[in-house]
Tab-separated table of C-alpha atoms and ligand atoms in Angstrom:
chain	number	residue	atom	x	y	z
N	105	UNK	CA	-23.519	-21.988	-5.163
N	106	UNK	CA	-21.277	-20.464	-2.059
N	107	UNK	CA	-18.398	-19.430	-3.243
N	108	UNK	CA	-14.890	-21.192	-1.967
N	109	UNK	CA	-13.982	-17.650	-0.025
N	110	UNK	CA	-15.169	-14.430	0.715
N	111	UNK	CA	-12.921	-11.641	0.889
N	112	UNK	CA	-14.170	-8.367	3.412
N	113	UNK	CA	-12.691	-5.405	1.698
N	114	UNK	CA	-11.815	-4.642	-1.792
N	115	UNK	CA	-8.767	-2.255	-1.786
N	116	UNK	CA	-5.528	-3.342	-3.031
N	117	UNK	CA	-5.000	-6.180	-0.300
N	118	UNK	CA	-8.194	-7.875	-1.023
N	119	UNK	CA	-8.237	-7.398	-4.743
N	120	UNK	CA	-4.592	-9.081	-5.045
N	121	UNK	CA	-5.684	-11.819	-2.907
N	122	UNK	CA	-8.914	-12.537	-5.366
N	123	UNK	CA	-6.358	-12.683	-8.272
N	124	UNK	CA	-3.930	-15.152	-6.341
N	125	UNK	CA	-6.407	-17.740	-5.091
N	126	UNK	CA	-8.806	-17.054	-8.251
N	127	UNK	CA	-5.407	-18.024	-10.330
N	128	UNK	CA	-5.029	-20.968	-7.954
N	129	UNK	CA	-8.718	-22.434	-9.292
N	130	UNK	CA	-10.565	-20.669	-6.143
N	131	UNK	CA	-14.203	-19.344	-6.406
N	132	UNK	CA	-14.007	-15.990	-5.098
N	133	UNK	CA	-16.303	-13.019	-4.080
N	134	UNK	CA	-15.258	-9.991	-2.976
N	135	UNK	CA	-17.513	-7.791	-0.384
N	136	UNK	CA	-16.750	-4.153	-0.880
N	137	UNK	CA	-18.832	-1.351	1.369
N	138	UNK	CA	-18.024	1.154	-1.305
N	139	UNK	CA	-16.743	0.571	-4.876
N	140	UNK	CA	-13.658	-1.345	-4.823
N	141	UNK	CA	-10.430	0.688	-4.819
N	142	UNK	CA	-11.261	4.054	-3.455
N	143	UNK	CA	-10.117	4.237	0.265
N	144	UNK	CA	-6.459	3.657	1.183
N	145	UNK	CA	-5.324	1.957	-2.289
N	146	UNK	CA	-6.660	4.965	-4.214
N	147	UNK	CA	-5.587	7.743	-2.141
N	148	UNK	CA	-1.539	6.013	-2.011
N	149	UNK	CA	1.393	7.502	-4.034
N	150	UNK	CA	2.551	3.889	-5.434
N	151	UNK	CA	6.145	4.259	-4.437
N	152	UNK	CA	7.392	0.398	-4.494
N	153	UNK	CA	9.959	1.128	-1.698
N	154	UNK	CA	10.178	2.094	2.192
N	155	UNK	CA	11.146	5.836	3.071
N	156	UNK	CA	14.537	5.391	4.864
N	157	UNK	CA	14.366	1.476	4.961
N	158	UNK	CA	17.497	1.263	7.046
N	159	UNK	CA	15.401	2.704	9.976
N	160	UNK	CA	12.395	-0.411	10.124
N	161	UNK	CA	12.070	-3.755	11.514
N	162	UNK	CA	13.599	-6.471	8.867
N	163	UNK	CA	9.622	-8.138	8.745
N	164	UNK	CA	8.912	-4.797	6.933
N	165	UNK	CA	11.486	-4.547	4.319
N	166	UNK	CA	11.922	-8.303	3.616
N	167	UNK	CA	8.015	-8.221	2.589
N	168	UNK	CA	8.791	-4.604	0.418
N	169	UNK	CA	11.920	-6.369	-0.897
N	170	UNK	CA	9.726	-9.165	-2.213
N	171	UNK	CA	6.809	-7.357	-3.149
N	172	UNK	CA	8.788	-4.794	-5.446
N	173	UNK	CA	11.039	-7.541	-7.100
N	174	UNK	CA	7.832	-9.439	-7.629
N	175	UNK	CA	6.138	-6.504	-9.059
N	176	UNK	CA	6.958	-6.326	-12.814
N	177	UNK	CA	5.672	-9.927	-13.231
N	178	UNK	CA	2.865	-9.505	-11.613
N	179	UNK	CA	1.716	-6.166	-12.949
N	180	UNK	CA	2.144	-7.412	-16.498
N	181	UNK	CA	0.026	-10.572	-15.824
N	182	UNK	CA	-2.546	-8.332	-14.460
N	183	UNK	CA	-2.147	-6.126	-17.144
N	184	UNK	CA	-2.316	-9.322	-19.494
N	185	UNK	CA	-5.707	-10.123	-17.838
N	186	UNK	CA	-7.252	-6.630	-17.523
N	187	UNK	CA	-6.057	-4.993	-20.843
N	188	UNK	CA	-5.265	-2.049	-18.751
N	189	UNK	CA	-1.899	-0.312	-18.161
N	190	UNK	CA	-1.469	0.445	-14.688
N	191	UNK	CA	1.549	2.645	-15.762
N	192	UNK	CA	4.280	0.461	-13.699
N	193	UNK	CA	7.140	2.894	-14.210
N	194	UNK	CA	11.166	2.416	-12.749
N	195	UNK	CA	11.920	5.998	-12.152
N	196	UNK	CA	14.483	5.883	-9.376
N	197	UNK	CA	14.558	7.654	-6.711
N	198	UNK	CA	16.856	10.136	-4.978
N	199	UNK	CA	16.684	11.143	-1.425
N	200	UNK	CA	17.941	13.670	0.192
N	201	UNK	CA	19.656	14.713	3.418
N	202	UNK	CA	19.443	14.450	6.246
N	203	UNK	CA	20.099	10.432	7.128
N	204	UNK	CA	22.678	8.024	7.915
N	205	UNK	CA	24.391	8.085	4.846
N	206	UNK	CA	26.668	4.927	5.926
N	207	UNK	CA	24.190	3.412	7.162
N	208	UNK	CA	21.805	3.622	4.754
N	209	UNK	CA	24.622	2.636	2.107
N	210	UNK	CA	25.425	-0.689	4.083
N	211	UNK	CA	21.653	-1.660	3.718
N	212	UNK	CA	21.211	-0.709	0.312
N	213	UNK	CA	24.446	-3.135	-0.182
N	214	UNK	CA	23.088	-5.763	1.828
N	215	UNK	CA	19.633	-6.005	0.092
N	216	UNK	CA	21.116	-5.694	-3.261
N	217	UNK	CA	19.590	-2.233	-4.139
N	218	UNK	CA	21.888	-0.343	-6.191
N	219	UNK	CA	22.699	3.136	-5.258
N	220	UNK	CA	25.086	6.161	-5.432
N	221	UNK	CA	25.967	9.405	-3.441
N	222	UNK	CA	25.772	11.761	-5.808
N	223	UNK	CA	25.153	15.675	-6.607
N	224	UNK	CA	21.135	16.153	-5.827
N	225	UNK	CA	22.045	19.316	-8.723
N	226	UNK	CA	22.341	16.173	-11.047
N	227	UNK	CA	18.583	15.525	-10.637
N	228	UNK	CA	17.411	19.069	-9.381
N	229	UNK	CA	19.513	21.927	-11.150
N	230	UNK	CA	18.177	24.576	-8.754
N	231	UNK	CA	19.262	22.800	-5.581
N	232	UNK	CA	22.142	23.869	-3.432
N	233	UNK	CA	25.424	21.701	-4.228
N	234	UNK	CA	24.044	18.702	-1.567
N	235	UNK	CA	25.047	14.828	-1.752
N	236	UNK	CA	22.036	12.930	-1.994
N	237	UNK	CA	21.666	8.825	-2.654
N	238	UNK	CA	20.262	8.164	-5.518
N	239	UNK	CA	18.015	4.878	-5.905
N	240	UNK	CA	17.942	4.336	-10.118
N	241	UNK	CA	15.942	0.396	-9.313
N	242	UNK	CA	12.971	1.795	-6.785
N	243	UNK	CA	9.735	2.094	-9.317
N	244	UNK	CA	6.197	3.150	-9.220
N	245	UNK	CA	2.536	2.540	-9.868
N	246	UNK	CA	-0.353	5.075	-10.539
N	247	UNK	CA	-2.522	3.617	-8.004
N	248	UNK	CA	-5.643	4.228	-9.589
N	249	UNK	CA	-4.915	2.787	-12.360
N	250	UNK	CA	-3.388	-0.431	-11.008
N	251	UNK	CA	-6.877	-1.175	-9.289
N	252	UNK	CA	-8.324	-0.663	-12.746
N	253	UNK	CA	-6.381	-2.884	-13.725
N	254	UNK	CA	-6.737	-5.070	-11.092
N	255	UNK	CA	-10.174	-4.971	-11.201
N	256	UNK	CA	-10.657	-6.084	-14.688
N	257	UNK	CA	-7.998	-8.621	-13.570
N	258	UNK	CA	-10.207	-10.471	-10.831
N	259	UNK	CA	-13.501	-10.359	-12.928
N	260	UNK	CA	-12.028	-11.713	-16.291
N	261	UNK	CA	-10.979	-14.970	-13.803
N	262	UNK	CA	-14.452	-14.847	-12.625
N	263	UNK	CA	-14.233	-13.102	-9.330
N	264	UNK	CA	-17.433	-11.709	-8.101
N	265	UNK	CA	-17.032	-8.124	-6.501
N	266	UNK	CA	-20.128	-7.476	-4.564
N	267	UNK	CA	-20.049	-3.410	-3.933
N	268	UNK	CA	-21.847	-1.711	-1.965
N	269	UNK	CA	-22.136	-4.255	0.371
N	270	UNK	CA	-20.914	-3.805	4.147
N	271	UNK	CA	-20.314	-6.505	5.921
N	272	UNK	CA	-22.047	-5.685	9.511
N	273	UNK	CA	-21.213	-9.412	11.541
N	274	UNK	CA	-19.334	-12.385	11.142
N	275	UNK	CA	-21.644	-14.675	12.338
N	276	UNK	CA	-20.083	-17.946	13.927
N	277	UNK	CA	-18.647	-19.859	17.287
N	278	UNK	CA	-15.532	-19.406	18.554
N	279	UNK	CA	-14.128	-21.763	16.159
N	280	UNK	CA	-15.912	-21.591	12.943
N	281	UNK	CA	-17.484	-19.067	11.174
N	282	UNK	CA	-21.154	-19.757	9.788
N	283	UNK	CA	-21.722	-16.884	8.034
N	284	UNK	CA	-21.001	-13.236	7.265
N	285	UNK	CA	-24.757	-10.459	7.760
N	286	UNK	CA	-24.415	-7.986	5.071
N	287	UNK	CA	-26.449	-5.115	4.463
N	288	UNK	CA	-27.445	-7.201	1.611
N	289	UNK	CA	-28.268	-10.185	3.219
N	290	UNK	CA	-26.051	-13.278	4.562
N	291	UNK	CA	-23.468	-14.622	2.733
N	292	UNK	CA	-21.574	-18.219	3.192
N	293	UNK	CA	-18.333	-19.415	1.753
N	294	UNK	CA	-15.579	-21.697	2.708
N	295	UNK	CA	-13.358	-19.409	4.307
N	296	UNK	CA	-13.458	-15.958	5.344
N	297	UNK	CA	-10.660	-13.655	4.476
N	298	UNK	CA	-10.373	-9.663	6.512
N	299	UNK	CA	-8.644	-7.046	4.170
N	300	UNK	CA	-10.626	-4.399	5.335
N	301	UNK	CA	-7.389	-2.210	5.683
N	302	UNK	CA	-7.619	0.614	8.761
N	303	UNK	CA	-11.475	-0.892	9.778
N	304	UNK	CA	-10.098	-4.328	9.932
N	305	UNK	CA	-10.015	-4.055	13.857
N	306	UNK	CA	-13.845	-3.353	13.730
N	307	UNK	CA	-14.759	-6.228	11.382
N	308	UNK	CA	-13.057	-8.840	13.757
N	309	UNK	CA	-13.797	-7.031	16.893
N	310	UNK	CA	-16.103	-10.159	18.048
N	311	UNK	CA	-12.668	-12.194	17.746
N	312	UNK	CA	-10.547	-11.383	20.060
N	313	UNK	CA	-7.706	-11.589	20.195
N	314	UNK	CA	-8.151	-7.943	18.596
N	315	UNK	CA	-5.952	-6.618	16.267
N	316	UNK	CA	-4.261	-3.529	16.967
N	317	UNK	CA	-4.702	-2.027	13.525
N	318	UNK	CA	-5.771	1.561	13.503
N	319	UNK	CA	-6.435	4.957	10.769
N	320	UNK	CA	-3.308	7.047	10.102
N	321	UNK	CA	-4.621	9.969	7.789
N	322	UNK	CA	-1.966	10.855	4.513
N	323	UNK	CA	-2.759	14.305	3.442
N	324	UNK	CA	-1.392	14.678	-0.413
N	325	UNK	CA	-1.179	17.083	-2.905
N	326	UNK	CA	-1.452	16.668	-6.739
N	327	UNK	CA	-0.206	19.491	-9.163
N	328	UNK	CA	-0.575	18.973	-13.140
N	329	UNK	CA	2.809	20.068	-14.899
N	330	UNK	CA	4.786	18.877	-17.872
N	331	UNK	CA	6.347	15.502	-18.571
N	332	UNK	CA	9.764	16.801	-18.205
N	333	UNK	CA	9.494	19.121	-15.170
N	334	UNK	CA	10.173	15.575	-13.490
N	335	UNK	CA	11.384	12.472	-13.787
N	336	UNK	CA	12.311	11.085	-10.722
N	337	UNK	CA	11.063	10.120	-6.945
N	338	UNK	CA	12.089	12.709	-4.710
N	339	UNK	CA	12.566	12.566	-1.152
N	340	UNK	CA	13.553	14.491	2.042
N	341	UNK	CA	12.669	14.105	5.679
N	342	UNK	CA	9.144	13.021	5.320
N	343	UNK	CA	8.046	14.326	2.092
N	344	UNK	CA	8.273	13.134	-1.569
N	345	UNK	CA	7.556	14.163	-4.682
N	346	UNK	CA	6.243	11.725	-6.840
N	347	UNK	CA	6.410	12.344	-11.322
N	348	UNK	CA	3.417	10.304	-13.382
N	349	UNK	CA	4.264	9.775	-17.084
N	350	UNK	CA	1.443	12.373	-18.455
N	351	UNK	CA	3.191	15.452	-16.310
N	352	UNK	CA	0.710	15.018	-12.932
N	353	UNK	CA	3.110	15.570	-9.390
N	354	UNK	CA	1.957	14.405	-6.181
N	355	UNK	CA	3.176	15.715	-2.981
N	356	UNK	CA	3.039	14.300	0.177
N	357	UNK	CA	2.151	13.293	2.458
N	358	UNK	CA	1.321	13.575	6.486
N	359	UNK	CA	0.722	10.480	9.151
N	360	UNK	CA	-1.962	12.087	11.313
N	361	UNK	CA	-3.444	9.550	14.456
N	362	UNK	CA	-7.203	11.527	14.011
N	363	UNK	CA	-9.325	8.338	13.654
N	364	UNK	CA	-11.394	7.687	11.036
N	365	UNK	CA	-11.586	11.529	9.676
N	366	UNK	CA	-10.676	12.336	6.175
N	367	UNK	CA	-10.805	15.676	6.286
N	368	UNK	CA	-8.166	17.910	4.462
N	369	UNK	CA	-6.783	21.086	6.147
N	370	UNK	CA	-5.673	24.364	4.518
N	371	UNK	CA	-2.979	24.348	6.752
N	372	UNK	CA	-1.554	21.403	5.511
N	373	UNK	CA	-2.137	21.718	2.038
N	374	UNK	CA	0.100	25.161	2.720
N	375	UNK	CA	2.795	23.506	4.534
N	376	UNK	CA	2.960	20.746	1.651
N	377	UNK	CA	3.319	23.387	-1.295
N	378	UNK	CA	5.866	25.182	0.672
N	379	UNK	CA	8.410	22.001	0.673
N	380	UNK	CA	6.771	20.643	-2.344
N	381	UNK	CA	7.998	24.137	-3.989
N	382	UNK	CA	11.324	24.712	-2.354
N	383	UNK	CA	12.293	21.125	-3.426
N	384	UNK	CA	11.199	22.092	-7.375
N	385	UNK	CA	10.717	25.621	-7.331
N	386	UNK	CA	9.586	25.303	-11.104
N	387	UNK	CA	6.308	23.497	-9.547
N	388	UNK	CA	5.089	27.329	-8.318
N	389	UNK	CA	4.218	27.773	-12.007
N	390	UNK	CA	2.341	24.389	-12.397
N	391	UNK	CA	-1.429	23.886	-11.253
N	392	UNK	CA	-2.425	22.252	-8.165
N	393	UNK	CA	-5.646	19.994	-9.351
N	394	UNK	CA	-6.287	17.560	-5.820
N	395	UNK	CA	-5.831	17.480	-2.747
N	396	UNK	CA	-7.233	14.380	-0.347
N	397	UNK	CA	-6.496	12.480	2.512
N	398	UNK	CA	-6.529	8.694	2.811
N	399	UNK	CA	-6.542	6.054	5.936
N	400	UNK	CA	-3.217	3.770	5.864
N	401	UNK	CA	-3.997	1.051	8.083
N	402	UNK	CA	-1.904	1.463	10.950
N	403	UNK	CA	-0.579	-1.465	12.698
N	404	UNK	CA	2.691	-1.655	15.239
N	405	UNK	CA	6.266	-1.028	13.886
N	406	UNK	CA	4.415	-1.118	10.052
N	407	UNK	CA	3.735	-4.946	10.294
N	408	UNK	CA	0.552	-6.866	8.699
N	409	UNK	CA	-0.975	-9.679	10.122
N	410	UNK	CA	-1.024	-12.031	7.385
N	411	UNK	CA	-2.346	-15.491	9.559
N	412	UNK	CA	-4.899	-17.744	10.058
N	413	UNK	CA	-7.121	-16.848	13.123
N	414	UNK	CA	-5.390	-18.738	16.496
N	415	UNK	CA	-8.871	-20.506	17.445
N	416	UNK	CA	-11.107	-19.620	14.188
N	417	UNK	CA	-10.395	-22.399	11.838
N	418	UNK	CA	-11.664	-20.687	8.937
N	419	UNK	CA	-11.260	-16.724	9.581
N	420	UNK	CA	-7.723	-15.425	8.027
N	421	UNK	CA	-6.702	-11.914	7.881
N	422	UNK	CA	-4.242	-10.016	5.301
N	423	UNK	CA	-4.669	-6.499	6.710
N	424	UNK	CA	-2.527	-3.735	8.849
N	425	UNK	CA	0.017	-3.100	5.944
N	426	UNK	CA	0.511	0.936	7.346
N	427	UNK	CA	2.796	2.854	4.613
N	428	UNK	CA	3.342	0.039	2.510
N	429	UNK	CA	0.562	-1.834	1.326
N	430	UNK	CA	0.882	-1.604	-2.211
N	431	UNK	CA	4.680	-2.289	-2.100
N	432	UNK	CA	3.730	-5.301	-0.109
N	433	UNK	CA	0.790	-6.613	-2.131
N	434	UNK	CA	2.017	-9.224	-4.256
N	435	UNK	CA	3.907	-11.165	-1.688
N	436	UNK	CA	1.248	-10.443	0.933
N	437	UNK	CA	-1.278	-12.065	-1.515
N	438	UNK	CA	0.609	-14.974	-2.080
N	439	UNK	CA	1.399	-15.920	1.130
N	440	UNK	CA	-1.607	-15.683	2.861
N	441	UNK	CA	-2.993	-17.679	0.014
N	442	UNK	CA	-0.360	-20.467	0.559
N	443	UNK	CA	-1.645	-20.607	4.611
N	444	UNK	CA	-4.875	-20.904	3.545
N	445	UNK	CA	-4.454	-23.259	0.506
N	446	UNK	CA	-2.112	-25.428	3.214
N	447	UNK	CA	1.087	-25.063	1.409
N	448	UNK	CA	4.485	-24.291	2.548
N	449	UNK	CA	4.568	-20.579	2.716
N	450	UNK	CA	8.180	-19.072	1.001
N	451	UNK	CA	9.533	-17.017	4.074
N	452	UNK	CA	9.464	-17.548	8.203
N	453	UNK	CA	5.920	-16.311	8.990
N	454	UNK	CA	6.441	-15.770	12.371
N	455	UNK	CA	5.941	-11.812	12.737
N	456	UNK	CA	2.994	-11.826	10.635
N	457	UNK	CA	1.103	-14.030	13.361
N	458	UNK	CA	-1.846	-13.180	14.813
N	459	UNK	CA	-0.729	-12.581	18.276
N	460	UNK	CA	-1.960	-9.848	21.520
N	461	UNK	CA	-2.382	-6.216	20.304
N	462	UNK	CA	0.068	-4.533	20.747
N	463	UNK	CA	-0.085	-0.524	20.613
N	464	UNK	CA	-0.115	1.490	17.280
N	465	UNK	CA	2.681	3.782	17.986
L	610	FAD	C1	-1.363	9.305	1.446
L	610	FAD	C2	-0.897	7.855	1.341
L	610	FAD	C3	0.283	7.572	0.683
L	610	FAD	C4	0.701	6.237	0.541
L	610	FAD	N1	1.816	5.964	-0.199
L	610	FAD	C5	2.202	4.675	-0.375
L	610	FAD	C6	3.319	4.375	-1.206
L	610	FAD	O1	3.930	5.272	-1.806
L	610	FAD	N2	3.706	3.067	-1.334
L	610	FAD	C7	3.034	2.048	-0.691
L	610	FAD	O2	3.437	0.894	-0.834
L	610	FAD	N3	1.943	2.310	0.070
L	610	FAD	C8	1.521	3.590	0.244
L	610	FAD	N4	0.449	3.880	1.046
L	610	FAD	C9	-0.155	2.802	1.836
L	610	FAD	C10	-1.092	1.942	1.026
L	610	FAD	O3	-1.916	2.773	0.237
L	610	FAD	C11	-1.934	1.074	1.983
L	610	FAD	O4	-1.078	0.320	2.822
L	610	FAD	C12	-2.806	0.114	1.192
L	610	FAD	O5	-3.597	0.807	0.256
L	610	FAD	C13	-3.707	-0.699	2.102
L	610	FAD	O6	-4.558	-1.461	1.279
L	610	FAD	P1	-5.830	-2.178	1.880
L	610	FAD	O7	-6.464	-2.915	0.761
L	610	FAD	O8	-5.423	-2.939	3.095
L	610	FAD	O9	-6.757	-0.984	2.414
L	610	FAD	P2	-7.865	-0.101	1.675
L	610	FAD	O10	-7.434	0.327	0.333
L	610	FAD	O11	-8.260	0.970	2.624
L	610	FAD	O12	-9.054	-1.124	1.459
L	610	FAD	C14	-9.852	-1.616	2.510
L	610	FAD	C15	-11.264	-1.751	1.955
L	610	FAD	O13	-12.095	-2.403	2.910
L	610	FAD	C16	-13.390	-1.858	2.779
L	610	FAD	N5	-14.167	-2.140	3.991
L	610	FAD	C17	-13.913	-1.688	5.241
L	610	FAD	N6	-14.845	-2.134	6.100
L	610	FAD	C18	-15.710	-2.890	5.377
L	610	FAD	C19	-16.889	-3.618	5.709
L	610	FAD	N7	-17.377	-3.640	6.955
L	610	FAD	N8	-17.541	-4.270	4.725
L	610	FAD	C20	-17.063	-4.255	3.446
L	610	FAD	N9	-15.943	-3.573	3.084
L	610	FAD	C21	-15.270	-2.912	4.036
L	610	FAD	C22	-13.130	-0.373	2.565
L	610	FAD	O14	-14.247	0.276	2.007
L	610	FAD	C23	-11.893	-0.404	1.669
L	610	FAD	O15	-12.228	-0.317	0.285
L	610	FAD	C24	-0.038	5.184	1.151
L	610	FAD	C25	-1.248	5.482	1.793
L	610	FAD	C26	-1.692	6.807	1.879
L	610	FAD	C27	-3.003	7.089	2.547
């Protein structure tokens, strides 16, 4: 039997999609060109929060507001489903200078984010004697273990996950979709659901109008320490450190417009363990394990297109979520589900419209 809806693209976005309409009753399979979870999702540092969130478009932070107060419930029904922890952890987060500190005090206020100017020595003893604002509500996920999770999630409702599998056409008229050619054959459903992240753009390039959704390579470190060398997100003009529970660091990252090249440069990985160390200068004694890149999918000012095609009656996309895809996956899952399921969507959809491209700036 066809299922209800086929999902193109099994990262984070597609895989929290599955779980929403699978939860809603839906018969669901997943097309994945790889193994689910390992571009984008995997490669992500899991901070549930915008760097400098004062400084983007309110259709960005209203969906990371959402997503990250919707996040412990939905990580522990996941986790309820899977059996696997995906290590949901609210470590704060301090950032430091320079920014707008009144500024980005009034919108902390405004969005009901607590926060405090503080000593950054509170935090990082070695540090000169710097105010910083400390964030004690923004948490975290270990990425690759919330698609674990996830994973387990989707197939113990019954979700197929084809890997593997690229999808090479959507076959169809200019208002319907027929089917989707695969290199494993054609495959029909109901409806037809793009959350192929940064290759979105290609998938739907037969229906225009085209989205302007495009790679942005993150370049990121990983160093394996000690539990208590760290305990908090830290961050200052552009670069974070991110603490997991079992001692690992991550450090990053870059947004690089080179296409769809993954490449890592020795350059970069320098540059990153120079700030990574003069921010914790205790991390020149840990080891540095990783280091990859991953492709955010780019899209103008950081907004997703979370719509039902303009002419394409049963073609939807949920794709385009740049930096903040897995802040935004929760609420991004449910409402594209409530377009497509015909209900009353909880917030002014408006931005998230399919609409002209724009350029990727
Ligand atoms: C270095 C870095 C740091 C980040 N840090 C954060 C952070 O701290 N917080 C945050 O919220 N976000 C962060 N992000 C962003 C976040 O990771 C992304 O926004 C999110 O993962 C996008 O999810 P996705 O499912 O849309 O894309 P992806 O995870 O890339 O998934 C898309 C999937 O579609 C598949 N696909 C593509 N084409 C086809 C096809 N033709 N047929 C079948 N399958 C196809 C791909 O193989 C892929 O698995 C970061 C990203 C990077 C790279």
């Amino acid at each position: 039997m066809n299922p209800d809806f086929l999902i193109i693209g099994g990262g984070i976005i597609g895989l929290a999609t599955a779980f929403r309409l699978a939860k809603e009753g839906a018969q669901v399979t997943v097309v994945e060109r790889n193994i689910v979870g390992a571009e984008s999702s995997w490669a992500g540092g899991g901070i549930l929060f915008p760097l400098l969130p004062w400084q983007y478009a309110a259709a960005v932070t209203d969906l990371c507001d959402l997503g990250a107060a919707r996040y412990p419930d939905w990580v522990a029904s996941i986790q309820a489903s899977s059996g696997l922890d995906a290590e949901y952890w609210n470590c704060g987060m301090l950032v430091l200078p320079p920014f707008d500190t009144d500024t980005a005090q009034i919108w902390c206020h405004q969005h009901q984010w607590r926060a405090e100017m503080l000593s950054a020595r509170n935090y990082l003893p070695e540090m000169t004697d710097i105010d910083a604002l400390w964030l004690p509500d923004v948490a975290q996920v270990r990425n690759p273990r919330l698609i674990k999770s996830l994973r387990g999630a989707v197939s113990a409702l019954g979700v197929q996950l084809m890997e593997r599998t690229s999808i090479t056409a959507l076959a169809g008229d200019t208002h319907h979709i027929q089917h989707l050619d695969t290199t494993n054959g054609k495959l029909l459903a109901g409806g037809y659901i793009t959350c192929a992240g940064a290759w979105s753009q290609g998938v739907l390039s037969d229906f225009p109008p085209v989205k302007a959704i495009k790679p942005m390579r993150g370049q990121m470190l990983l160093f394996k320490s000690h539990p208590d060398l760290l305990k908090q997100v830290i961050y200052r003009q552009g670069i974070y450190l991110i603490p997991r529970m079992d001692g690992h660091i991550l450090a990053g990252s870059t947004v690089e417009d080179v296409g769809f090249d993954k490449a890592t440069l020795p350059d970069t990985r320098s540059a990153l363990m120079d700030t990574a160390f003069e921010l914790l200068p205790a991390l020149r004694t840990a080891k540095l394990v990783q280091h990859w890149s991953g492709l955010r999918p780019g899209s103008p000012d950081n907004i997703p297109t979370i719509a039902r095609h303009p002419d394409v009656d049963n073609l939807y996309i949920n794709a385009g979520h740049f930096r903040y895809g897995v802040t935004m996956a929760p609420i991004s899952a449910d409402l594209i589900a409530e377009v497509i399921l015909g209900k009353t969507p909880g917030m002014d959809m408006t931005a998230y419209q399919w609409n002209e491209p724009a350029s990727v700036p």
